[in-house]
PDB file of C-alpha atoms in Angstrom:
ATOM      1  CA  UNK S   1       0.000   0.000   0.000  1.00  0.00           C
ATOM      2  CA  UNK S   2       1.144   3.842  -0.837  1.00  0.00           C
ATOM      3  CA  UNK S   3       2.066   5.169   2.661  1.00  0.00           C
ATOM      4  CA  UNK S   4       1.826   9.436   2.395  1.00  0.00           C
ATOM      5  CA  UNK S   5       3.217  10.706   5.933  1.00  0.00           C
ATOM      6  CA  UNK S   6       2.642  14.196   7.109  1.00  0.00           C
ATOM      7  CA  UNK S   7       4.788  15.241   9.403  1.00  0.00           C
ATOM      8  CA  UNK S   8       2.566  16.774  11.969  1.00  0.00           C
ATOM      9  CA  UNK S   9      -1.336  16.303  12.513  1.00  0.00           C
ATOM     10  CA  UNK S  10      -1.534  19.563  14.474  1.00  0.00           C
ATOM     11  CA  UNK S  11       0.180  22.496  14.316  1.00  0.00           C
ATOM     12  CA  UNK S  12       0.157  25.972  16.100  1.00  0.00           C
ATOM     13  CA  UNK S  13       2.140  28.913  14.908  1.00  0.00           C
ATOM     14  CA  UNK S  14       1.869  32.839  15.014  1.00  0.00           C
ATOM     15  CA  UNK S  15       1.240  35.123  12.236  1.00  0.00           C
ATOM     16  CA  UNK S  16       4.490  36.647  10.085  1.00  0.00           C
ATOM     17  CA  UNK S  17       5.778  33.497  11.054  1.00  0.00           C
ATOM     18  CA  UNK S  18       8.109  30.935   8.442  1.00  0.00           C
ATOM     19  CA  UNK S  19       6.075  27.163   8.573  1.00  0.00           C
ATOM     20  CA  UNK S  20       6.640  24.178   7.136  1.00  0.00           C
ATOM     21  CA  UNK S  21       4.621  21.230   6.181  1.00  0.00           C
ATOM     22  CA  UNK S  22       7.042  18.198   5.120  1.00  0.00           C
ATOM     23  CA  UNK S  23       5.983  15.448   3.416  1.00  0.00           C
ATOM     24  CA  UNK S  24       7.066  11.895   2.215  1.00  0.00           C
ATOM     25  CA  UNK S  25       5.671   9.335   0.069  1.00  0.00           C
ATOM     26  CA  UNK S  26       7.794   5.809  -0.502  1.00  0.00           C
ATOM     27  CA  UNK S  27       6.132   4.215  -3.324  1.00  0.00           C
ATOM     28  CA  UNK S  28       8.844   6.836  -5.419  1.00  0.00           C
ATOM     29  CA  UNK S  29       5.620   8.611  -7.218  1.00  0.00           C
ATOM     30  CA  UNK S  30       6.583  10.885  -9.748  1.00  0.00           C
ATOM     31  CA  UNK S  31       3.893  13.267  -8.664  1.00  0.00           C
ATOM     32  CA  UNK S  32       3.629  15.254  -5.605  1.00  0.00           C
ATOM     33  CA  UNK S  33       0.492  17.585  -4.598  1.00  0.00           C
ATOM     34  CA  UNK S  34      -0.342  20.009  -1.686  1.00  0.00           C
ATOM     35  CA  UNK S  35      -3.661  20.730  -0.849  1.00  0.00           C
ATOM     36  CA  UNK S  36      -6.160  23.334   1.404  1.00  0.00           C
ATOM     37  CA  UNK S  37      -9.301  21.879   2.407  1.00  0.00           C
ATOM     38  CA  UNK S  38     -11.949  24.293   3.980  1.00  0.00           C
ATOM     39  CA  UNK S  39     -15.301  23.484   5.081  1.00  0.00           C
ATOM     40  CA  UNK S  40     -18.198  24.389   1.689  1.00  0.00           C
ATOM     41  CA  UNK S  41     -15.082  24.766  -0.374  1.00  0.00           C
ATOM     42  CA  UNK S  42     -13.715  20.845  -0.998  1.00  0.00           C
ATOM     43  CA  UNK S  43     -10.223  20.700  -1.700  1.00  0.00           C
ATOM     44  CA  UNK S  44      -8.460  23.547  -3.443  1.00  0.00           C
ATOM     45  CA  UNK S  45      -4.747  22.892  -5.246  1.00  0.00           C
ATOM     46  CA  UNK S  46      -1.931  24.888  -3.779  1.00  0.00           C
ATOM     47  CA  UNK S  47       1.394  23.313  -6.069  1.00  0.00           C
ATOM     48  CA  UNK S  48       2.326  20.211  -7.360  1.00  0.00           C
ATOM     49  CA  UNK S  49       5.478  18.546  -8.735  1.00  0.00           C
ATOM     50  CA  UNK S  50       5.924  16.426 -11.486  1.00  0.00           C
ATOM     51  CA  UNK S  51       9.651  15.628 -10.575  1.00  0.00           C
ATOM     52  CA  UNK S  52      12.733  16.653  -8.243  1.00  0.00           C
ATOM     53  CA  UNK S  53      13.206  20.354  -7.932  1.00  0.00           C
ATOM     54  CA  UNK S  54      10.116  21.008 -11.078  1.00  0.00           C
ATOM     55  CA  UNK S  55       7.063  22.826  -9.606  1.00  0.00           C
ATOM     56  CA  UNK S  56       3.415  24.254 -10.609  1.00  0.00           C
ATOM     57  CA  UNK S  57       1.364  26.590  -9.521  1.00  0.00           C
ATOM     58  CA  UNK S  58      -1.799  25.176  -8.691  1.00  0.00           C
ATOM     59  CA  UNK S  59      -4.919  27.443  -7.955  1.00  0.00           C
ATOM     60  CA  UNK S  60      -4.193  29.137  -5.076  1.00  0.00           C
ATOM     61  CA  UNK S  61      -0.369  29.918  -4.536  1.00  0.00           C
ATOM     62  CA  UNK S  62      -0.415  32.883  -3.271  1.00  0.00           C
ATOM     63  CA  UNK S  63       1.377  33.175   0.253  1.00  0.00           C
ATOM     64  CA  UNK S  64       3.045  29.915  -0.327  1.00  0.00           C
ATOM     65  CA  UNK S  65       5.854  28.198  -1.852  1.00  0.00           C
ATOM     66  CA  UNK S  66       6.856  24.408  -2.481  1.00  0.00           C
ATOM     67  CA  UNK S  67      10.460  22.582  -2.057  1.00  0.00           C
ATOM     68  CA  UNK S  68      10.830  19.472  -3.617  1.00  0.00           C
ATOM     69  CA  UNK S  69      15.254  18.520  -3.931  1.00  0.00           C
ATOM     70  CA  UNK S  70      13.902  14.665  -3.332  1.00  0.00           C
ATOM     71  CA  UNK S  71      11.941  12.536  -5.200  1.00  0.00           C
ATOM     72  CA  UNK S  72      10.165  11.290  -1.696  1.00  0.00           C
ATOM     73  CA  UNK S  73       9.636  14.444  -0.435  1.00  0.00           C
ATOM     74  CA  UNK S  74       7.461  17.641  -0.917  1.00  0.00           C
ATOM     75  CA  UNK S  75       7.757  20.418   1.696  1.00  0.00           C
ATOM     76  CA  UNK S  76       5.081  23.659   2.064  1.00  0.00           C
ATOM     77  CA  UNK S  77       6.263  26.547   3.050  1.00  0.00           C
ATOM     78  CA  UNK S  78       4.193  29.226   4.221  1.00  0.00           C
ATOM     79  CA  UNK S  79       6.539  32.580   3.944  1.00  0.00           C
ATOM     80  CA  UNK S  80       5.146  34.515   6.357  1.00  0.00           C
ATOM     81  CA  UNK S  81       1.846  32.815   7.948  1.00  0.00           C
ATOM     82  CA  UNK S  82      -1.105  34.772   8.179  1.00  0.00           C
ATOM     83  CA  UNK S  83      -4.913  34.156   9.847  1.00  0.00           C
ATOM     84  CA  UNK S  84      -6.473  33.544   6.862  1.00  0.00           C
ATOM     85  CA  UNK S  85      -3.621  30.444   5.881  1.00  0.00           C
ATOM     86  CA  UNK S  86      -5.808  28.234   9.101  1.00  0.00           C
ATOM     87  CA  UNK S  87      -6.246  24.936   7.370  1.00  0.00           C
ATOM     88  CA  UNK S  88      -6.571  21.494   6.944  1.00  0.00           C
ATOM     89  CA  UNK S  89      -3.516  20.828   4.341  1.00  0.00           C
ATOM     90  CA  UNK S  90      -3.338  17.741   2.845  1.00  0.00           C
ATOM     91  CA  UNK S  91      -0.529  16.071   0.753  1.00  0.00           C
ATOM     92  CA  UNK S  92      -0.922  13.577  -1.975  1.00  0.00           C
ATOM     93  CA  UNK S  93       1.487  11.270  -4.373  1.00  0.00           C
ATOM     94  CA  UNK S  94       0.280  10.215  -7.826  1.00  0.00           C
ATOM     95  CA  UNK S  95       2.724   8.269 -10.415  1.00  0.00           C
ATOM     96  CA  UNK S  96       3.111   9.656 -14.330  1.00  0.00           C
ATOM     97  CA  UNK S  97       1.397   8.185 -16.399  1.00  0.00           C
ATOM     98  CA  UNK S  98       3.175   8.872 -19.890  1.00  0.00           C
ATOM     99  CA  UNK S  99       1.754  12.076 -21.218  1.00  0.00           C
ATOM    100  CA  UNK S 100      -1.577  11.787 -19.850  1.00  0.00           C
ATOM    101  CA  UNK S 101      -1.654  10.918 -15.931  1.00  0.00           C
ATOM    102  CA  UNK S 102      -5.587  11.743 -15.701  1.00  0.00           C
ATOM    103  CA  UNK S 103      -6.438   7.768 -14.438  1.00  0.00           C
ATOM    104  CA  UNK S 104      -3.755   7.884 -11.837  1.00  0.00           C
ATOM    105  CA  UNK S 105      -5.846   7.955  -8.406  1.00  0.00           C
ATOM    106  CA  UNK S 106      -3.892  10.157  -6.123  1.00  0.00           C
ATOM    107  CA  UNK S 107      -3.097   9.095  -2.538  1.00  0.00           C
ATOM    108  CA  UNK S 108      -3.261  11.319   0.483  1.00  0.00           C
ATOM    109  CA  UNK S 109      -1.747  11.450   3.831  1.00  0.00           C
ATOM    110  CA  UNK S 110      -3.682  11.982   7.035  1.00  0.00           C
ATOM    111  CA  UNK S 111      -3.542  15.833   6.543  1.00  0.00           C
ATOM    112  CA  UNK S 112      -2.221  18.718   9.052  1.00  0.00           C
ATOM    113  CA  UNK S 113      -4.384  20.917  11.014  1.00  0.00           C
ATOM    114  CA  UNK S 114      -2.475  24.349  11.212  1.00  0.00           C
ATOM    115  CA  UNK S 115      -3.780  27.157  13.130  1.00  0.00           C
ATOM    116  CA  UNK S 116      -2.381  30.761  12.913  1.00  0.00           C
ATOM    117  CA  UNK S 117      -2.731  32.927  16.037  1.00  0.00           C
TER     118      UNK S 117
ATOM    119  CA  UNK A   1     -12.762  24.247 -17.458  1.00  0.00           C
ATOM    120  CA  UNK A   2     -14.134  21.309 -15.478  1.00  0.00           C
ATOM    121  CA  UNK A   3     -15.878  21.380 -12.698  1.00  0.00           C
ATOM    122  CA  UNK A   4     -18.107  18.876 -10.463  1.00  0.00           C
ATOM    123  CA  UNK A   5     -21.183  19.878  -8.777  1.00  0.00           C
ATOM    124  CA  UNK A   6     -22.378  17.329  -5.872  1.00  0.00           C
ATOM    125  CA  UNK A   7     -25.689  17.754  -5.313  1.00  0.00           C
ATOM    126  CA  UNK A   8     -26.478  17.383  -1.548  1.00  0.00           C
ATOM    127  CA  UNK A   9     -24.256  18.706   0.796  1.00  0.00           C
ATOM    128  CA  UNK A  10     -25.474  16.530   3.407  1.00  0.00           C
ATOM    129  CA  UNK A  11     -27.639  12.973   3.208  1.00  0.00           C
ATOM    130  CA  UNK A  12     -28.831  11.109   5.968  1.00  0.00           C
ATOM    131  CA  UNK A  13     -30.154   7.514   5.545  1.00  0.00           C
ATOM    132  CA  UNK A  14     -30.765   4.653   8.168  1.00  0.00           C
ATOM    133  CA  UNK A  15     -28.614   1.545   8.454  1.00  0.00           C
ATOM    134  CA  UNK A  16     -29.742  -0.809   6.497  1.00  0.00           C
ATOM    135  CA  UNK A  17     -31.323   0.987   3.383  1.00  0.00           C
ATOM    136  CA  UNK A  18     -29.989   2.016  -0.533  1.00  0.00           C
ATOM    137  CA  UNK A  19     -27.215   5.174  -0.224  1.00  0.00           C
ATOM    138  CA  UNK A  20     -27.268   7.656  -3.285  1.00  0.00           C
ATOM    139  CA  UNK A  21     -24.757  10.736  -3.362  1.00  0.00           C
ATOM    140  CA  UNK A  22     -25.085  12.720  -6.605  1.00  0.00           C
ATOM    141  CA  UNK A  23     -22.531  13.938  -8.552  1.00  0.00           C
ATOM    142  CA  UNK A  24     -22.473  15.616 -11.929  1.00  0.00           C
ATOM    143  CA  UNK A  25     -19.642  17.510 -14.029  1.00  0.00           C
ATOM    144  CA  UNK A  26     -18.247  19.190 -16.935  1.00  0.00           C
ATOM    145  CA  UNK A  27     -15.224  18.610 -18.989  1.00  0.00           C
ATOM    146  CA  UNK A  28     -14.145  19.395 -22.199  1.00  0.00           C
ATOM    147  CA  UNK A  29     -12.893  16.072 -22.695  1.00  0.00           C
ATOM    148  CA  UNK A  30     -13.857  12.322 -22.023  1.00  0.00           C
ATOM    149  CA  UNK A  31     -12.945  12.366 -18.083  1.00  0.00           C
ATOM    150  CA  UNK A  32     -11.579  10.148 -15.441  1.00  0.00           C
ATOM    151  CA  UNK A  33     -13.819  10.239 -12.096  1.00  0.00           C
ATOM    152  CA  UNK A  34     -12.812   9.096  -8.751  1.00  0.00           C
ATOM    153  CA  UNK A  35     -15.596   9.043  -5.651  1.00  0.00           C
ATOM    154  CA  UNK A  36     -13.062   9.349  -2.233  1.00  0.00           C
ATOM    155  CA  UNK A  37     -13.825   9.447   1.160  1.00  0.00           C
ATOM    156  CA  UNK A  38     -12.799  10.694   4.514  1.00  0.00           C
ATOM    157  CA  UNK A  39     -13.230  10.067   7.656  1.00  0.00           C
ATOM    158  CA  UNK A  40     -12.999  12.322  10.118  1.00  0.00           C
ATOM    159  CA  UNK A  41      -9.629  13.743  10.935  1.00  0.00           C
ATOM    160  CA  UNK A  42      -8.392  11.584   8.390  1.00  0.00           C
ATOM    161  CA  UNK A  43      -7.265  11.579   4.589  1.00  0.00           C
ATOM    162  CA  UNK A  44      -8.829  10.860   1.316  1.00  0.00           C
ATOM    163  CA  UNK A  45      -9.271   7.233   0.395  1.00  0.00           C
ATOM    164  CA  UNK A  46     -10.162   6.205  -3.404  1.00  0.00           C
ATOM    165  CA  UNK A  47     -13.506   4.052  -3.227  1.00  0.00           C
ATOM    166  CA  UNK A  48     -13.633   3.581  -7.222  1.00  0.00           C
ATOM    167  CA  UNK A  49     -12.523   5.492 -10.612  1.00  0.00           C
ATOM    168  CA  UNK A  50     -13.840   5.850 -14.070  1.00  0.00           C
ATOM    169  CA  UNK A  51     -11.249   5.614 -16.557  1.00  0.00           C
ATOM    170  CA  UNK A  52     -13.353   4.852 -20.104  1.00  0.00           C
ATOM    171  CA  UNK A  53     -13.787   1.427 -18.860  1.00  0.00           C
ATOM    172  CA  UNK A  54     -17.191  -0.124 -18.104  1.00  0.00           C
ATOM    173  CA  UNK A  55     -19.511   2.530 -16.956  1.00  0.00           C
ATOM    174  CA  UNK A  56     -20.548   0.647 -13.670  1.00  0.00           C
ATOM    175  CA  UNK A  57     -17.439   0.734 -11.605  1.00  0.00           C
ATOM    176  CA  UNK A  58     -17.427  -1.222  -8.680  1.00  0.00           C
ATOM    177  CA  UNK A  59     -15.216  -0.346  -6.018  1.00  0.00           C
ATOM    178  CA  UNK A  60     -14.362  -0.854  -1.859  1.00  0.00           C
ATOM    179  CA  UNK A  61     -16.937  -1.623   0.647  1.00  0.00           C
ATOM    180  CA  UNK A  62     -19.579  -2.573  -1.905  1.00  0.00           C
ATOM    181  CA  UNK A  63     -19.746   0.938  -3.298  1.00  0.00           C
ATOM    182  CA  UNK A  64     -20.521   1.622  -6.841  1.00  0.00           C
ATOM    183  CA  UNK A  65     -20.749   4.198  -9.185  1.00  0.00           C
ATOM    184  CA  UNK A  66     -22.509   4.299 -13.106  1.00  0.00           C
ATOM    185  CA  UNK A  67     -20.775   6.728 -15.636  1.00  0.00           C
ATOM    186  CA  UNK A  68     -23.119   8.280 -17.598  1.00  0.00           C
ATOM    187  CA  UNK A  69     -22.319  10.544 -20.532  1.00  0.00           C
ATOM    188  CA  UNK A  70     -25.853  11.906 -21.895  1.00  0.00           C
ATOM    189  CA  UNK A  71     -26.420  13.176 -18.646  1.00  0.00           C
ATOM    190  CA  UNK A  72     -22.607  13.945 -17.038  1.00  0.00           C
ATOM    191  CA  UNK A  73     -23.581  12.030 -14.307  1.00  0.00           C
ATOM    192  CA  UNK A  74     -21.452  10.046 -11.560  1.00  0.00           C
ATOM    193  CA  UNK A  75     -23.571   9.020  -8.659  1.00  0.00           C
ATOM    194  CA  UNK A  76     -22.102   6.872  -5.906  1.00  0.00           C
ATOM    195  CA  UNK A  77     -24.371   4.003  -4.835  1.00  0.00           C
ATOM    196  CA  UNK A  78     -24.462   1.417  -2.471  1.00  0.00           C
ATOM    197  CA  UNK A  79     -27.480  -0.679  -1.320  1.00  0.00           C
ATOM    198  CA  UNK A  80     -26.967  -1.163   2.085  1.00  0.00           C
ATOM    199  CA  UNK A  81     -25.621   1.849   4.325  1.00  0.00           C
ATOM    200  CA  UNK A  82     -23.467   0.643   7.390  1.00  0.00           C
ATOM    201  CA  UNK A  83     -22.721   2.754  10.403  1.00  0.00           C
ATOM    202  CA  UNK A  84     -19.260   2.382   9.344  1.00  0.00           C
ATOM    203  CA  UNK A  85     -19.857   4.526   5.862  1.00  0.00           C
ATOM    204  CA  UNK A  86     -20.728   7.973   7.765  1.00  0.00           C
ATOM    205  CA  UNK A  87     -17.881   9.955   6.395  1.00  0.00           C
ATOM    206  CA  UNK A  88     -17.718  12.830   3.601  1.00  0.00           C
ATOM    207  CA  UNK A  89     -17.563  12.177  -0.203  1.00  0.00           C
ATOM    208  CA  UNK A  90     -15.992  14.086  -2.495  1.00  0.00           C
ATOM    209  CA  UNK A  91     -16.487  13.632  -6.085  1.00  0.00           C
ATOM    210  CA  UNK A  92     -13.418  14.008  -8.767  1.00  0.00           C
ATOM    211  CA  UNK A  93     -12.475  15.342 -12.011  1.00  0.00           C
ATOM    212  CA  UNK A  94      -9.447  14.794 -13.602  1.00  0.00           C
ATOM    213  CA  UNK A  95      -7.989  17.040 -16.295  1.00  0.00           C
ATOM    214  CA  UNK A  96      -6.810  14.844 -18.872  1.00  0.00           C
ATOM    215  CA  UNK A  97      -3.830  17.021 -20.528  1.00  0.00           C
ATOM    216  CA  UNK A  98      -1.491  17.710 -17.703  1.00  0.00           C
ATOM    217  CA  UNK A  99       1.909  15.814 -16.955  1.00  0.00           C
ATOM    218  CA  UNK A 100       0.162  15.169 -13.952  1.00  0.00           C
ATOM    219  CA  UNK A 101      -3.244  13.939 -12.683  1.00  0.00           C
ATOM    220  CA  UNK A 102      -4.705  17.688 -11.568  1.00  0.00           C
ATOM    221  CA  UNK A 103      -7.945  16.814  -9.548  1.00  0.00           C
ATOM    222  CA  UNK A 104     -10.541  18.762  -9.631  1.00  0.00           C
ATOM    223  CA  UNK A 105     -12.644  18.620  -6.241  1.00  0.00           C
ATOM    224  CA  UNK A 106     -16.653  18.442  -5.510  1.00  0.00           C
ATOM    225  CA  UNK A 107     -17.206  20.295  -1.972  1.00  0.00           C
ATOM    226  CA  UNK A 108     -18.316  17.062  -0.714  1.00  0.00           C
ATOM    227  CA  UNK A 109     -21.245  15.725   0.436  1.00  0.00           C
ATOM    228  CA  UNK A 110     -21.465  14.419   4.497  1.00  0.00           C
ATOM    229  CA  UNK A 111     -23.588  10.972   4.746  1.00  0.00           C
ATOM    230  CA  UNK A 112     -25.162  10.247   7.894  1.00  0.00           C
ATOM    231  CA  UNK A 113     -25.809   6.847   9.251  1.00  0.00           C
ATOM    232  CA  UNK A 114     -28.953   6.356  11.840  1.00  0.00           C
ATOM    233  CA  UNK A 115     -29.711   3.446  14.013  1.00  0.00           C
TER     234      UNK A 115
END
């Protein structure tokens, strides 16, 4: 089974300051995805990566940024947090399919709560 | 532009009886379509996807879901709800000319199980 870890379930941190969500996947999935999920809006796309060090800006990037120097693992970085970045975010791993990865199910971790004070 | 619309935000059936969350979307081109769940405080597990394949697609915990085109229609099914299946749903999209599998997300649809 594709095991997604999140580092932390909860997290607490102040506003203007530097966070980061880590995350590793070991079934060595070429694709890498962070996620928001707020309650009446689903799950919105923040980045993903389609391979070390290559990024994309997903829907709503703004106020974040992505590191990715190993295939396993896909940190978010929030540059300077702010209220309105209290979340659920949620990682996920998908492999590459050839030029169309569309039937590739994606598999998520267990998701960090971060609140900012 | 895709997009999925769920139709209930919330469903409540008893233990025992048929489930049906609705789901319905738009895409540009012929679509893959995954039905997750989540628990609470947990991640998103596939139940099933639609990948051009048969159009009923059977997946975990005797869910199923019918694919149908003339009316861009994915509803989840299942014909006997379990305490178990209270979780949320969240129907899926996926855009078919990335490198990678972008999802696009429903905003989920919470099924309650009564007694």
């Amino acid at each position: 089974d594709v095991k997604v870890t999140q580092s932390s379930r909860y997290l607490v941190k102040r506003t203007g300051e530097k966070v980061f969500l880590e995350c590793v996947q070991d079934m060595d999935h070429e694709n890498m995805f962070w996620y928001r999920q707020d309650p009446g809006l689903g799950l919105r796309l923040i980045y993903f990566s389609y391979d070390v060090k290559m990024k994309e800006k997903g829907d709503i990037p703004e106020g974040y940024s992505v590191s990715r120097e190993k295939k396993e693992r896909f940190s978010l970085i929030l540059e300077s947090a702010s209220t309105n970045q209290t979340s659920m975010y949620l990682c996920a791993s998908s492999l590459w399919a050839g030029g169309y990865g569309s039937n590739q199910p994606q598999h998520f971790g267990d998701g960090t709560r971060l609140s900012i004070l | 532009a895709q997009s999925v619309t769920q139709l209930d935000s919330h469903v409540s059936v008893s233990e025992g009886t048929p489930v049906l969350l609705r789901c319905n979307y738009s895409s540009s081109y012929s679509p893959s379509l995954f039905w997750y769940v989540q628990h609470p405080n947990k991640g998103l597990q596939l139940l099933l996807k639609y990948t051009s394949a048969a159009t009923l697609v059977k997946g975990i915990n005797g869910f199923e879901a019918e694919f149908k085109k003339s009316e861009t229609s994915f509803h989840l099914t299942k014909p006997s709800a379990h305490m178990s299946d209270a979780a949320e749903y969240f129907c899926v999209v996926s855009d078919r000319t990335g490198t990678a599998s972008k999802l696009t997300f429903g905003t989920g649809t919470r099924l309650q199980v009564t007694l």
